[in-house]
PDB file of N, CA and C in Angstrom:
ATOM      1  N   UNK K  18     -12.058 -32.760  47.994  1.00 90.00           N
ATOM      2  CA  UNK K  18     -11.301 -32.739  46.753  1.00 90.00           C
ATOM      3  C   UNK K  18     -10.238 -31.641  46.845  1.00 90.00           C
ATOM      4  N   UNK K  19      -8.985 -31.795  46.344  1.00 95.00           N
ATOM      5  CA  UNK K  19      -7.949 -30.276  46.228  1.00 95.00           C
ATOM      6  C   UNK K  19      -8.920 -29.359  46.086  1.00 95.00           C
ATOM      7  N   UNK K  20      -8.110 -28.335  46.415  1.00 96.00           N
ATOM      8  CA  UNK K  20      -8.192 -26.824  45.276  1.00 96.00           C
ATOM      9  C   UNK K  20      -6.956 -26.279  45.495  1.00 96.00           C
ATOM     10  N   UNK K  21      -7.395 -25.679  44.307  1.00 96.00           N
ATOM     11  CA  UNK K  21      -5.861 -24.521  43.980  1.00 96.00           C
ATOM     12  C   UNK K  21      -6.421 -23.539  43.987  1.00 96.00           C
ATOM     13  N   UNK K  22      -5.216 -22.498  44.807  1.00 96.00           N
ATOM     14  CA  UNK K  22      -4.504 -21.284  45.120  1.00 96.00           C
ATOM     15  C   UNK K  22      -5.235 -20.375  43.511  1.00 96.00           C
ATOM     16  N   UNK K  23      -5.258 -19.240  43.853  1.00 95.00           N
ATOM     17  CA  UNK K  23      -5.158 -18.411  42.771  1.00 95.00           C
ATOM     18  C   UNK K  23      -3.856 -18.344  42.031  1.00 95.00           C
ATOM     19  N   UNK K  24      -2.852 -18.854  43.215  1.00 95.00           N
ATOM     20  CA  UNK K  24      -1.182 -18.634  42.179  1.00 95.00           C
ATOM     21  C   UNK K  24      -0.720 -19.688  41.725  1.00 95.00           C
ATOM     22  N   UNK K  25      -1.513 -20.740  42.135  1.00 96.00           N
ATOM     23  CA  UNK K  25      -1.193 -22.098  41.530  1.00 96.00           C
ATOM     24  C   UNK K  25      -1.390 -22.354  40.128  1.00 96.00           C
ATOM     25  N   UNK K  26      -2.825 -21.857  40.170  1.00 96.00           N
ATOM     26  CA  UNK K  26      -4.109 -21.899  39.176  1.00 96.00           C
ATOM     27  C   UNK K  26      -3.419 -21.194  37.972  1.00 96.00           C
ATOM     28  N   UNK K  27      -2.401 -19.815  38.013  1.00 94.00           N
ATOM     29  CA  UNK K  27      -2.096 -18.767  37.538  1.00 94.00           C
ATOM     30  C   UNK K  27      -0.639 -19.906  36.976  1.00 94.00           C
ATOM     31  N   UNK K  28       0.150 -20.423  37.609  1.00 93.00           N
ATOM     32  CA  UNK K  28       1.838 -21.147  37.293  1.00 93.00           C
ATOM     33  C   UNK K  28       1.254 -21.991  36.066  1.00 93.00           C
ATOM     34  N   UNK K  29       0.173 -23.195  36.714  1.00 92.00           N
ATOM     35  CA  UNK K  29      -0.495 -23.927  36.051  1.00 92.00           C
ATOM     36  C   UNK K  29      -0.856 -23.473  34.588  1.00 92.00           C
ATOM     37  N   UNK K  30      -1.998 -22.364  34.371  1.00 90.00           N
ATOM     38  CA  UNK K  30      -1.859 -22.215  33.243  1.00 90.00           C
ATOM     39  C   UNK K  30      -0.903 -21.387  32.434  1.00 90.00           C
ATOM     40  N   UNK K  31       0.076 -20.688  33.230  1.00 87.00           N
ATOM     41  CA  UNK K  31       1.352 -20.179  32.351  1.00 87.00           C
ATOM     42  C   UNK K  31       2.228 -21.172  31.975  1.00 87.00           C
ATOM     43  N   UNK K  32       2.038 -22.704  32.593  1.00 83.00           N
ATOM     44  CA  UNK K  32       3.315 -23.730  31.992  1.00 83.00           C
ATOM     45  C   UNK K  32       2.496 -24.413  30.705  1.00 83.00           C
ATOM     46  N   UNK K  33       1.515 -24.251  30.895  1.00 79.00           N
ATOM     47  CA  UNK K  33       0.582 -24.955  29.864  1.00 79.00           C
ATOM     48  C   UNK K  33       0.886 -24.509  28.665  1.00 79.00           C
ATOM     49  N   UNK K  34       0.954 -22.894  28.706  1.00 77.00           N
ATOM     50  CA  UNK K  34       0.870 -21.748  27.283  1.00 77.00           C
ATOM     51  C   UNK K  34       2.428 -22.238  27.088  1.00 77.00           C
ATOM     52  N   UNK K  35       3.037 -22.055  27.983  1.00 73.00           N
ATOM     53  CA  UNK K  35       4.542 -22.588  27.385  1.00 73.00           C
ATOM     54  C   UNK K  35       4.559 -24.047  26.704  1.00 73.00           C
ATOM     55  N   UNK K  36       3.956 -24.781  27.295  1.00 64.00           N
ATOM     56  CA  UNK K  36       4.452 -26.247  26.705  1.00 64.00           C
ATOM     57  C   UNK K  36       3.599 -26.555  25.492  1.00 64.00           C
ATOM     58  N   UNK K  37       2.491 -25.625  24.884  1.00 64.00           N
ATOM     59  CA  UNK K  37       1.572 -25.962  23.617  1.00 64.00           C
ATOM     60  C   UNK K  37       0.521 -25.295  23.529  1.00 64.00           C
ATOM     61  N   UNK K  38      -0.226 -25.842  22.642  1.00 59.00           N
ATOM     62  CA  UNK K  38      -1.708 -25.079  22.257  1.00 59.00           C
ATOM     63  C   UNK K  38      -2.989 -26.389  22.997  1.00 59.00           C
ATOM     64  N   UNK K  39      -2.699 -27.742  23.503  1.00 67.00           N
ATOM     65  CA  UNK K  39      -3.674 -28.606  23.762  1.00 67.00           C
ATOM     66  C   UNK K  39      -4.540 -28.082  24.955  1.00 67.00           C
ATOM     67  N   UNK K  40      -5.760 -28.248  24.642  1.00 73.00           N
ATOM     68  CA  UNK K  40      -6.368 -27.679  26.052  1.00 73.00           C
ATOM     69  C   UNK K  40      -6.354 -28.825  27.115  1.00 73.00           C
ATOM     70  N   UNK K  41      -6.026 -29.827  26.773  1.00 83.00           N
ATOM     71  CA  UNK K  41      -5.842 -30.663  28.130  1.00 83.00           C
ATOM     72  C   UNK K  41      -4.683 -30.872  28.957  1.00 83.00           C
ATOM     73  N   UNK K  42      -3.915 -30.021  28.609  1.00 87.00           N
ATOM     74  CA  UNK K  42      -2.466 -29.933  29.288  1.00 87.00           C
ATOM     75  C   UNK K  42      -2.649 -29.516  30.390  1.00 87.00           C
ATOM     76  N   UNK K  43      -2.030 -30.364  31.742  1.00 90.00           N
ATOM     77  CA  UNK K  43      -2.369 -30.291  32.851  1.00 90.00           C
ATOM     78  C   UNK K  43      -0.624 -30.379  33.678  1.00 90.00           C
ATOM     79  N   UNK K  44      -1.339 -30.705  34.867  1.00 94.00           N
ATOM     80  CA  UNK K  44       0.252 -30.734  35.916  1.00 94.00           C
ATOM     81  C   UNK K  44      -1.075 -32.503  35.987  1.00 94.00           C
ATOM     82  N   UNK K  45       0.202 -33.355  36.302  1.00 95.00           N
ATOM     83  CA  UNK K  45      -0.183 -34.777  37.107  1.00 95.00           C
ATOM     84  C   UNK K  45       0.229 -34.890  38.246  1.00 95.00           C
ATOM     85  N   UNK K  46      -0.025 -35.181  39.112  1.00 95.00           N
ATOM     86  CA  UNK K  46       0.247 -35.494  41.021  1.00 95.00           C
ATOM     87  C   UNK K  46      -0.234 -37.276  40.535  1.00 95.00           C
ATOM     88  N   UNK K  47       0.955 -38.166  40.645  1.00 94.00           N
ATOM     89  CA  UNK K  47       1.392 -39.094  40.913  1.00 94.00           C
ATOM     90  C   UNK K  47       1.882 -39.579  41.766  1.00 94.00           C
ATOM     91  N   UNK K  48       1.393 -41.609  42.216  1.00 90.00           N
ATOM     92  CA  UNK K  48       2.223 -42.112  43.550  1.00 90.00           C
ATOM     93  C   UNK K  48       3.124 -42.483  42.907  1.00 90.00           C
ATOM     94  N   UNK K  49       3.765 -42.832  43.499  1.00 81.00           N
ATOM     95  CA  UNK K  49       4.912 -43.804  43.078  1.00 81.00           C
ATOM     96  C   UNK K  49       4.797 -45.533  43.285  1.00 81.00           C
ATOM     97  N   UNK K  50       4.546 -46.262  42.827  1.00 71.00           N
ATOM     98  CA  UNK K  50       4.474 -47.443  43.428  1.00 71.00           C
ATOM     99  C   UNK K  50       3.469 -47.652  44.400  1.00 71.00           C
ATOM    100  N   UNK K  51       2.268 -46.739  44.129  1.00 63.00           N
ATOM    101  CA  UNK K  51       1.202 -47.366  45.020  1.00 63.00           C
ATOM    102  C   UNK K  51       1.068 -46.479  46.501  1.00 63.00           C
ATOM    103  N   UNK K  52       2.767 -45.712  46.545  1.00 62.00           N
ATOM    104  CA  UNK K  52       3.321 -45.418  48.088  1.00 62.00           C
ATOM    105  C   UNK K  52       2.441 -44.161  48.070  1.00 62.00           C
ATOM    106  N   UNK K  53       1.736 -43.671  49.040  1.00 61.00           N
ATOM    107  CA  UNK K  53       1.124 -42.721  49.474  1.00 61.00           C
ATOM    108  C   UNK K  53       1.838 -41.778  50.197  1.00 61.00           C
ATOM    109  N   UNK K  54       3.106 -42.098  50.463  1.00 73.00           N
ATOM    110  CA  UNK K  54       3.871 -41.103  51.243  1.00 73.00           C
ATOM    111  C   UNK K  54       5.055 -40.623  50.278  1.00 73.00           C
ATOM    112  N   UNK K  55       4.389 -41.059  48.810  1.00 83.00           N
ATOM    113  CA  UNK K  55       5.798 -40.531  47.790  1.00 83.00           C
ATOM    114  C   UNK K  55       5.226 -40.051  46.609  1.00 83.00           C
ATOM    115  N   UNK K  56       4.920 -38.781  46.825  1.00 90.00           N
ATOM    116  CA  UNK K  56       4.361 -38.307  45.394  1.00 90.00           C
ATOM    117  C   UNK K  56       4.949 -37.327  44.202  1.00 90.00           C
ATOM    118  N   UNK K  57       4.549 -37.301  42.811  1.00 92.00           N
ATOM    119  CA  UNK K  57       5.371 -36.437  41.923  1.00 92.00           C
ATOM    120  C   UNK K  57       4.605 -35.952  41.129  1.00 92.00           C
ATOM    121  N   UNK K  58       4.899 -34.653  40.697  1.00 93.00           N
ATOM    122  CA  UNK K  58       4.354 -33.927  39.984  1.00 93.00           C
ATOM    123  C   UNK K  58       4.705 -33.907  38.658  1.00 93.00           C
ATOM    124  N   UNK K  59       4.163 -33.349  37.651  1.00 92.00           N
ATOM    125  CA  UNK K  59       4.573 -33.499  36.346  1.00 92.00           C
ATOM    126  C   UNK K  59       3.158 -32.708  35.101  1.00 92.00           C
ATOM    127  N   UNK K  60       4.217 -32.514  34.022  1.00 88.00           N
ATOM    128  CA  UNK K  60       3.101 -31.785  33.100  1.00 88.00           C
ATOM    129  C   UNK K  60       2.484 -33.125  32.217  1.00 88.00           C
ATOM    130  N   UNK K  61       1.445 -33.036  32.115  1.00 90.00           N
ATOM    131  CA  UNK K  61       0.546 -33.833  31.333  1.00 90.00           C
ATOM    132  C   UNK K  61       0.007 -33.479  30.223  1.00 90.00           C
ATOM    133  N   UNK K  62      -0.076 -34.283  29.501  1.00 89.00           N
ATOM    134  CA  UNK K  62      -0.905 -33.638  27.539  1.00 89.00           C
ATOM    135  C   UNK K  62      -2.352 -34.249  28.252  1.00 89.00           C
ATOM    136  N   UNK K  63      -2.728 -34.630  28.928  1.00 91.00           N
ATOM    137  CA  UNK K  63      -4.288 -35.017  29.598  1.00 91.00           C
ATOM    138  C   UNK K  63      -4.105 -35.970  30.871  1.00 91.00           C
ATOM    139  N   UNK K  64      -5.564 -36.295  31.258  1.00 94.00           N
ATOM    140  CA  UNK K  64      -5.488 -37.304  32.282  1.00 94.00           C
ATOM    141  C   UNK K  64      -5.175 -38.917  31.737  1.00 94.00           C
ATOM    142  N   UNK K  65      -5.293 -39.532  32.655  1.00 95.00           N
ATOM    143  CA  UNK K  65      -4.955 -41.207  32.319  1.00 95.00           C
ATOM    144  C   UNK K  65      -6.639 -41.875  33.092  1.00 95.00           C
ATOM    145  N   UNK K  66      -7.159 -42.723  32.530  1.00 95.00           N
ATOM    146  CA  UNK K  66      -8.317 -43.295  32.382  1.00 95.00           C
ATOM    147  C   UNK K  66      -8.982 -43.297  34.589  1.00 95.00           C
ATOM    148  N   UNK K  67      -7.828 -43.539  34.856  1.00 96.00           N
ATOM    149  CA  UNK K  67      -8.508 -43.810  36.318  1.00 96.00           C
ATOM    150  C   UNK K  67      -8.275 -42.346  37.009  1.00 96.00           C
ATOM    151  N   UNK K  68      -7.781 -41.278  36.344  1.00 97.00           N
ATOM    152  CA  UNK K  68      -7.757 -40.131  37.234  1.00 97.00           C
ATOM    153  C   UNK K  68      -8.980 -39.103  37.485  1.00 97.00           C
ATOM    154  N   UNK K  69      -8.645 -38.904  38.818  1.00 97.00           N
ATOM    155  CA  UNK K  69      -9.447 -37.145  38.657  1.00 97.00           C
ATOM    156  C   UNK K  69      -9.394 -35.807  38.149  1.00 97.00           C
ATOM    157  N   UNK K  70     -10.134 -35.412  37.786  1.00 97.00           N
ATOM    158  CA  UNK K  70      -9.505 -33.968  37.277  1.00 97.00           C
ATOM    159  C   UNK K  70     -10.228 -32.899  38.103  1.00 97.00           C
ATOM    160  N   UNK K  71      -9.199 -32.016  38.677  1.00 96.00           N
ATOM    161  CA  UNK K  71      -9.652 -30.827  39.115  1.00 96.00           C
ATOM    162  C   UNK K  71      -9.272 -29.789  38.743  1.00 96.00           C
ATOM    163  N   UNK K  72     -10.282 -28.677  38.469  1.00 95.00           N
ATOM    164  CA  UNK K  72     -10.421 -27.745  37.154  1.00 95.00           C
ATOM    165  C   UNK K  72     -10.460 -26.267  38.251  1.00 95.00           C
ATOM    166  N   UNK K  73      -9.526 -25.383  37.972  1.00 94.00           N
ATOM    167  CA  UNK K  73      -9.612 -24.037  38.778  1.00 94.00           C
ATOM    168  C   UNK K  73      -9.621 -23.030  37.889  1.00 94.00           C
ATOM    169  N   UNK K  74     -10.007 -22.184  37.540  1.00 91.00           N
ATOM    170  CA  UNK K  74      -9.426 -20.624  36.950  1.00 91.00           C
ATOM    171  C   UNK K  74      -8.776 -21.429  35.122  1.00 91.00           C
ATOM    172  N   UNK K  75      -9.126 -22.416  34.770  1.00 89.00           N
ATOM    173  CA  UNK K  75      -8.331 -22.781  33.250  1.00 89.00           C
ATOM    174  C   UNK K  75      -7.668 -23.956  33.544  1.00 89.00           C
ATOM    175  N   UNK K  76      -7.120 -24.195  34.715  1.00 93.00           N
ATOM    176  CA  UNK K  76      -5.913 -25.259  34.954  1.00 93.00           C
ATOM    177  C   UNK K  76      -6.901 -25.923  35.300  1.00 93.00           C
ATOM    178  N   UNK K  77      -5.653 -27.201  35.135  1.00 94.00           N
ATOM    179  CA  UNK K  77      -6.355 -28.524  35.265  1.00 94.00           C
ATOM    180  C   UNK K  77      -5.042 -29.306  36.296  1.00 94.00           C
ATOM    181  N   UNK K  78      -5.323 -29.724  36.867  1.00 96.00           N
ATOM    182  CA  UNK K  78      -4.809 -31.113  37.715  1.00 96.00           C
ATOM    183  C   UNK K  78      -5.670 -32.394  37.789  1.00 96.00           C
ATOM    184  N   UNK K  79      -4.603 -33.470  37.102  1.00 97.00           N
ATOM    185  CA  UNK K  79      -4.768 -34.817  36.747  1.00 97.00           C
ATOM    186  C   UNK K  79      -4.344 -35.710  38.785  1.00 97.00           C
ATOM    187  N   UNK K  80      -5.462 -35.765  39.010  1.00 97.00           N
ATOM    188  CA  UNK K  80      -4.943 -36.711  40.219  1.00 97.00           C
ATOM    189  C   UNK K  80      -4.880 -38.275  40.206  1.00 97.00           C
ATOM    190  N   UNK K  81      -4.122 -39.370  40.407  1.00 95.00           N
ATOM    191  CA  UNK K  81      -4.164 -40.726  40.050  1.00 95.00           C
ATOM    192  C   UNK K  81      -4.709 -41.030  41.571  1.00 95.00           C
ATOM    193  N   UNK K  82      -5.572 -42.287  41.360  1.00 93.00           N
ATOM    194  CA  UNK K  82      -6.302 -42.348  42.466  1.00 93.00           C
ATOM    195  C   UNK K  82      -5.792 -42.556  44.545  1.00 93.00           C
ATOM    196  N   UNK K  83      -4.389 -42.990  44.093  1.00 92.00           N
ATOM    197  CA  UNK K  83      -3.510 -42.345  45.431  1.00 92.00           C
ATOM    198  C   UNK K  83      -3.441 -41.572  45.938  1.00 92.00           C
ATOM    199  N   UNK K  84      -3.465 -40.487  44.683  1.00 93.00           N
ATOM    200  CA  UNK K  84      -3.066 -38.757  44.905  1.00 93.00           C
ATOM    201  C   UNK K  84      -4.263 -38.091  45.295  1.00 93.00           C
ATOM    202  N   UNK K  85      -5.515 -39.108  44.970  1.00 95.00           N
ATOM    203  CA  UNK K  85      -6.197 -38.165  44.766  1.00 95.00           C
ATOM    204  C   UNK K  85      -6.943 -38.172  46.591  1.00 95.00           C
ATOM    205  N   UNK K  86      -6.564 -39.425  47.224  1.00 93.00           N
ATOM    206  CA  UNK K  86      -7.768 -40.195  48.634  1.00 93.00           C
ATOM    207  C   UNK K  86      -6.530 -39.433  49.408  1.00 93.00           C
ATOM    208  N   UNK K  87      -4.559 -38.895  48.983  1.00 92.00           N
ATOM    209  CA  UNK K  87      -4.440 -38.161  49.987  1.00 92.00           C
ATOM    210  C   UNK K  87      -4.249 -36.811  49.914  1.00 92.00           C
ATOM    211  N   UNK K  88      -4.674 -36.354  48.783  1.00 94.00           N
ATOM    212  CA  UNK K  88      -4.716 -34.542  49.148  1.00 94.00           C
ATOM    213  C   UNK K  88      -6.152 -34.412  48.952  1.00 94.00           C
ATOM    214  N   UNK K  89      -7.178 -34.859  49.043  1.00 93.00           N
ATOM    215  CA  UNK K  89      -8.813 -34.606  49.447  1.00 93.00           C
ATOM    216  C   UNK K  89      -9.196 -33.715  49.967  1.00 93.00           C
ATOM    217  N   UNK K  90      -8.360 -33.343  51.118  1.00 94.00           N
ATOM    218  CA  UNK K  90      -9.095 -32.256  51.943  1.00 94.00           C
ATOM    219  C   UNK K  90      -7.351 -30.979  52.025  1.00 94.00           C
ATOM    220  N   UNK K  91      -6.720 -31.124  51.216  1.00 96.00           N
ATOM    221  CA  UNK K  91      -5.918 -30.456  50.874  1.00 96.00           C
ATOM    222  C   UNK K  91      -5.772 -29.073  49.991  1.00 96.00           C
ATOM    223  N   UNK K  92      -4.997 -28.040  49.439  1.00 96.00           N
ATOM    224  CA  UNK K  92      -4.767 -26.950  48.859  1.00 96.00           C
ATOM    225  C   UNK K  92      -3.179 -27.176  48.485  1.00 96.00           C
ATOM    226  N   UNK K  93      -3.825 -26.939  46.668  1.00 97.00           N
ATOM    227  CA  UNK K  93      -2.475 -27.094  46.013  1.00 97.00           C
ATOM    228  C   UNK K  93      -2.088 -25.171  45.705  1.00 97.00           C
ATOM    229  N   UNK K  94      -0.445 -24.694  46.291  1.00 97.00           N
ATOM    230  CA  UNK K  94      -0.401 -23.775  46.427  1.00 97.00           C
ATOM    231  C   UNK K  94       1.221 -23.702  45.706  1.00 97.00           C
ATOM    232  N   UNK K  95       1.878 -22.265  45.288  1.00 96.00           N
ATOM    233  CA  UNK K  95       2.638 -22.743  44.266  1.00 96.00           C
ATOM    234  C   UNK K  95       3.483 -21.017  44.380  1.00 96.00           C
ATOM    235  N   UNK K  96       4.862 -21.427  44.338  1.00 95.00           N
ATOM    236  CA  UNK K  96       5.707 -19.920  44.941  1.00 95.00           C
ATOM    237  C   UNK K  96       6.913 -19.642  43.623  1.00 95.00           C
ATOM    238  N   UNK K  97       6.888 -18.529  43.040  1.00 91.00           N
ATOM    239  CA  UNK K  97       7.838 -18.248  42.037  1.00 91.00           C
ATOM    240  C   UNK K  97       8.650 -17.556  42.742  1.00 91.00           C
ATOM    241  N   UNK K  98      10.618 -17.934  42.646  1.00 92.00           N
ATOM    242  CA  UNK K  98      11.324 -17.244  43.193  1.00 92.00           C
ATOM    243  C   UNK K  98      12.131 -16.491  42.308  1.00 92.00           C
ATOM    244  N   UNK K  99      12.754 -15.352  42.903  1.00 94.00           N
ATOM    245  CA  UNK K  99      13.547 -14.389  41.889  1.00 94.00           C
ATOM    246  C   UNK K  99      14.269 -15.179  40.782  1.00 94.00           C
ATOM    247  N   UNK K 100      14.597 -16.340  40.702  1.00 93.00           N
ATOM    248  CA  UNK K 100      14.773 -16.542  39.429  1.00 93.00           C
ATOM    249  C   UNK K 100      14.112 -16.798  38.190  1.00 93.00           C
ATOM    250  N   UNK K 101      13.034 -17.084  38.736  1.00 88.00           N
ATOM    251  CA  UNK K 101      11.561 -17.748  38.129  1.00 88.00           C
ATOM    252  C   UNK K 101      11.398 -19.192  37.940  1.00 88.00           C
ATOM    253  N   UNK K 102      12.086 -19.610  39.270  1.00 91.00           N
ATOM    254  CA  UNK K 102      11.845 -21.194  39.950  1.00 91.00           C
ATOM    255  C   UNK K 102      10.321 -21.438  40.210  1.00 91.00           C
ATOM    256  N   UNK K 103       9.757 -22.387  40.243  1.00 93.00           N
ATOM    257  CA  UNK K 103       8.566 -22.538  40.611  1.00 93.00           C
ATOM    258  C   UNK K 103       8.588 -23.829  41.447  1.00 93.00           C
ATOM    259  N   UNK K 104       7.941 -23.335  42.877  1.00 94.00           N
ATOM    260  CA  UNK K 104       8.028 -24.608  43.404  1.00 94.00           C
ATOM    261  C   UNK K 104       6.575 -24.790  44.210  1.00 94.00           C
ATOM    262  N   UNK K 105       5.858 -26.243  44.156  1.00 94.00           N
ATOM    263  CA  UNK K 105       4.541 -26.106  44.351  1.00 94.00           C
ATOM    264  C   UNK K 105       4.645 -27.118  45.528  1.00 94.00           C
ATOM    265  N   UNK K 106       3.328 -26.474  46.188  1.00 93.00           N
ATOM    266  CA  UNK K 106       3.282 -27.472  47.616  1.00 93.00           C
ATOM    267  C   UNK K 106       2.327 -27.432  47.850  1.00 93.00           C
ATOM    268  N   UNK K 107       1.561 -28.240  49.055  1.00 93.00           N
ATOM    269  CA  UNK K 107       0.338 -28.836  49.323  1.00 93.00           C
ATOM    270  C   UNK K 107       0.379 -28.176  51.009  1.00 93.00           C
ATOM    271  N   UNK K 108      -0.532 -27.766  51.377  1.00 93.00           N
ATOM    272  CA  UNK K 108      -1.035 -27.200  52.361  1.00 93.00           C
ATOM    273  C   UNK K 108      -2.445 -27.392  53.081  1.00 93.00           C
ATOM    274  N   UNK K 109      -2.903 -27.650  54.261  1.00 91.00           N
ATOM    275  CA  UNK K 109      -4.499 -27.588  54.996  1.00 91.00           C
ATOM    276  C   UNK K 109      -4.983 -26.973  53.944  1.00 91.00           C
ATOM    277  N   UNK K 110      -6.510 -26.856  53.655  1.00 88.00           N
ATOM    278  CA  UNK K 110      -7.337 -25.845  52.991  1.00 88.00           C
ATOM    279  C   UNK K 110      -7.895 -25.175  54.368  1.00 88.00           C
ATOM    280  N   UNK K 111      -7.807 -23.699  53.648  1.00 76.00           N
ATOM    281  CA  UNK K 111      -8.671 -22.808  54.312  1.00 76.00           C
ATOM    282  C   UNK K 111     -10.425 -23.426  55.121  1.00 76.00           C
ATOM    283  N   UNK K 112     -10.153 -23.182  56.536  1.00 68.00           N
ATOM    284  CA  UNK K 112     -11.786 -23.373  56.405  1.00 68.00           C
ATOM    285  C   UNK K 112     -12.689 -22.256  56.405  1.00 68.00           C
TER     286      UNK K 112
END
């Protein structure tokens, strides 16, 4: 199953506090058309009936079942730049 980064975990729930008070506000990792080699991210008010949810430190990530068979053995990891860009990426997990 993913996991997230401590700084992921940390972006995650600082976009949450920005976008509301719902506790199910999440990031979504979406295919596109089924395509496994085309995925998108996005903030969510919850999951959608066929997803996974993986829960770190408060955050939540909504995986749709594409997203979810190809970052399995993956690490969702996440970099703020001097402007306070946020850009998140997927990496091996630690063994």
């Amino acid at each position: 199953m993913l996991t997230l980064t401590d700084t992921a975990a940390k972006v995650i729930r600082d976009l949450n506090a920005q976008a509301g008070v719902s506790t199910d506000k999440g990031i979504r990792i979406s295919s596109q058309d089924d395509d496994a080699g085309s995925l998108m991210l996005s903030v969510a008010d919850g999951p959608q009936n066929t997803d996974k949810v993986v829960e770190s430190e408060g955050a939540k990530v909504y995986l749709d079942p594409v997203a979810a068979s190809v970052l399995d053995d993956k690490a969702l990891d996440a970099d703020i730049d001097d402007q306070g860009g946020i850009s998140f990426h997927v990496e091996d997990q630690a063994v």
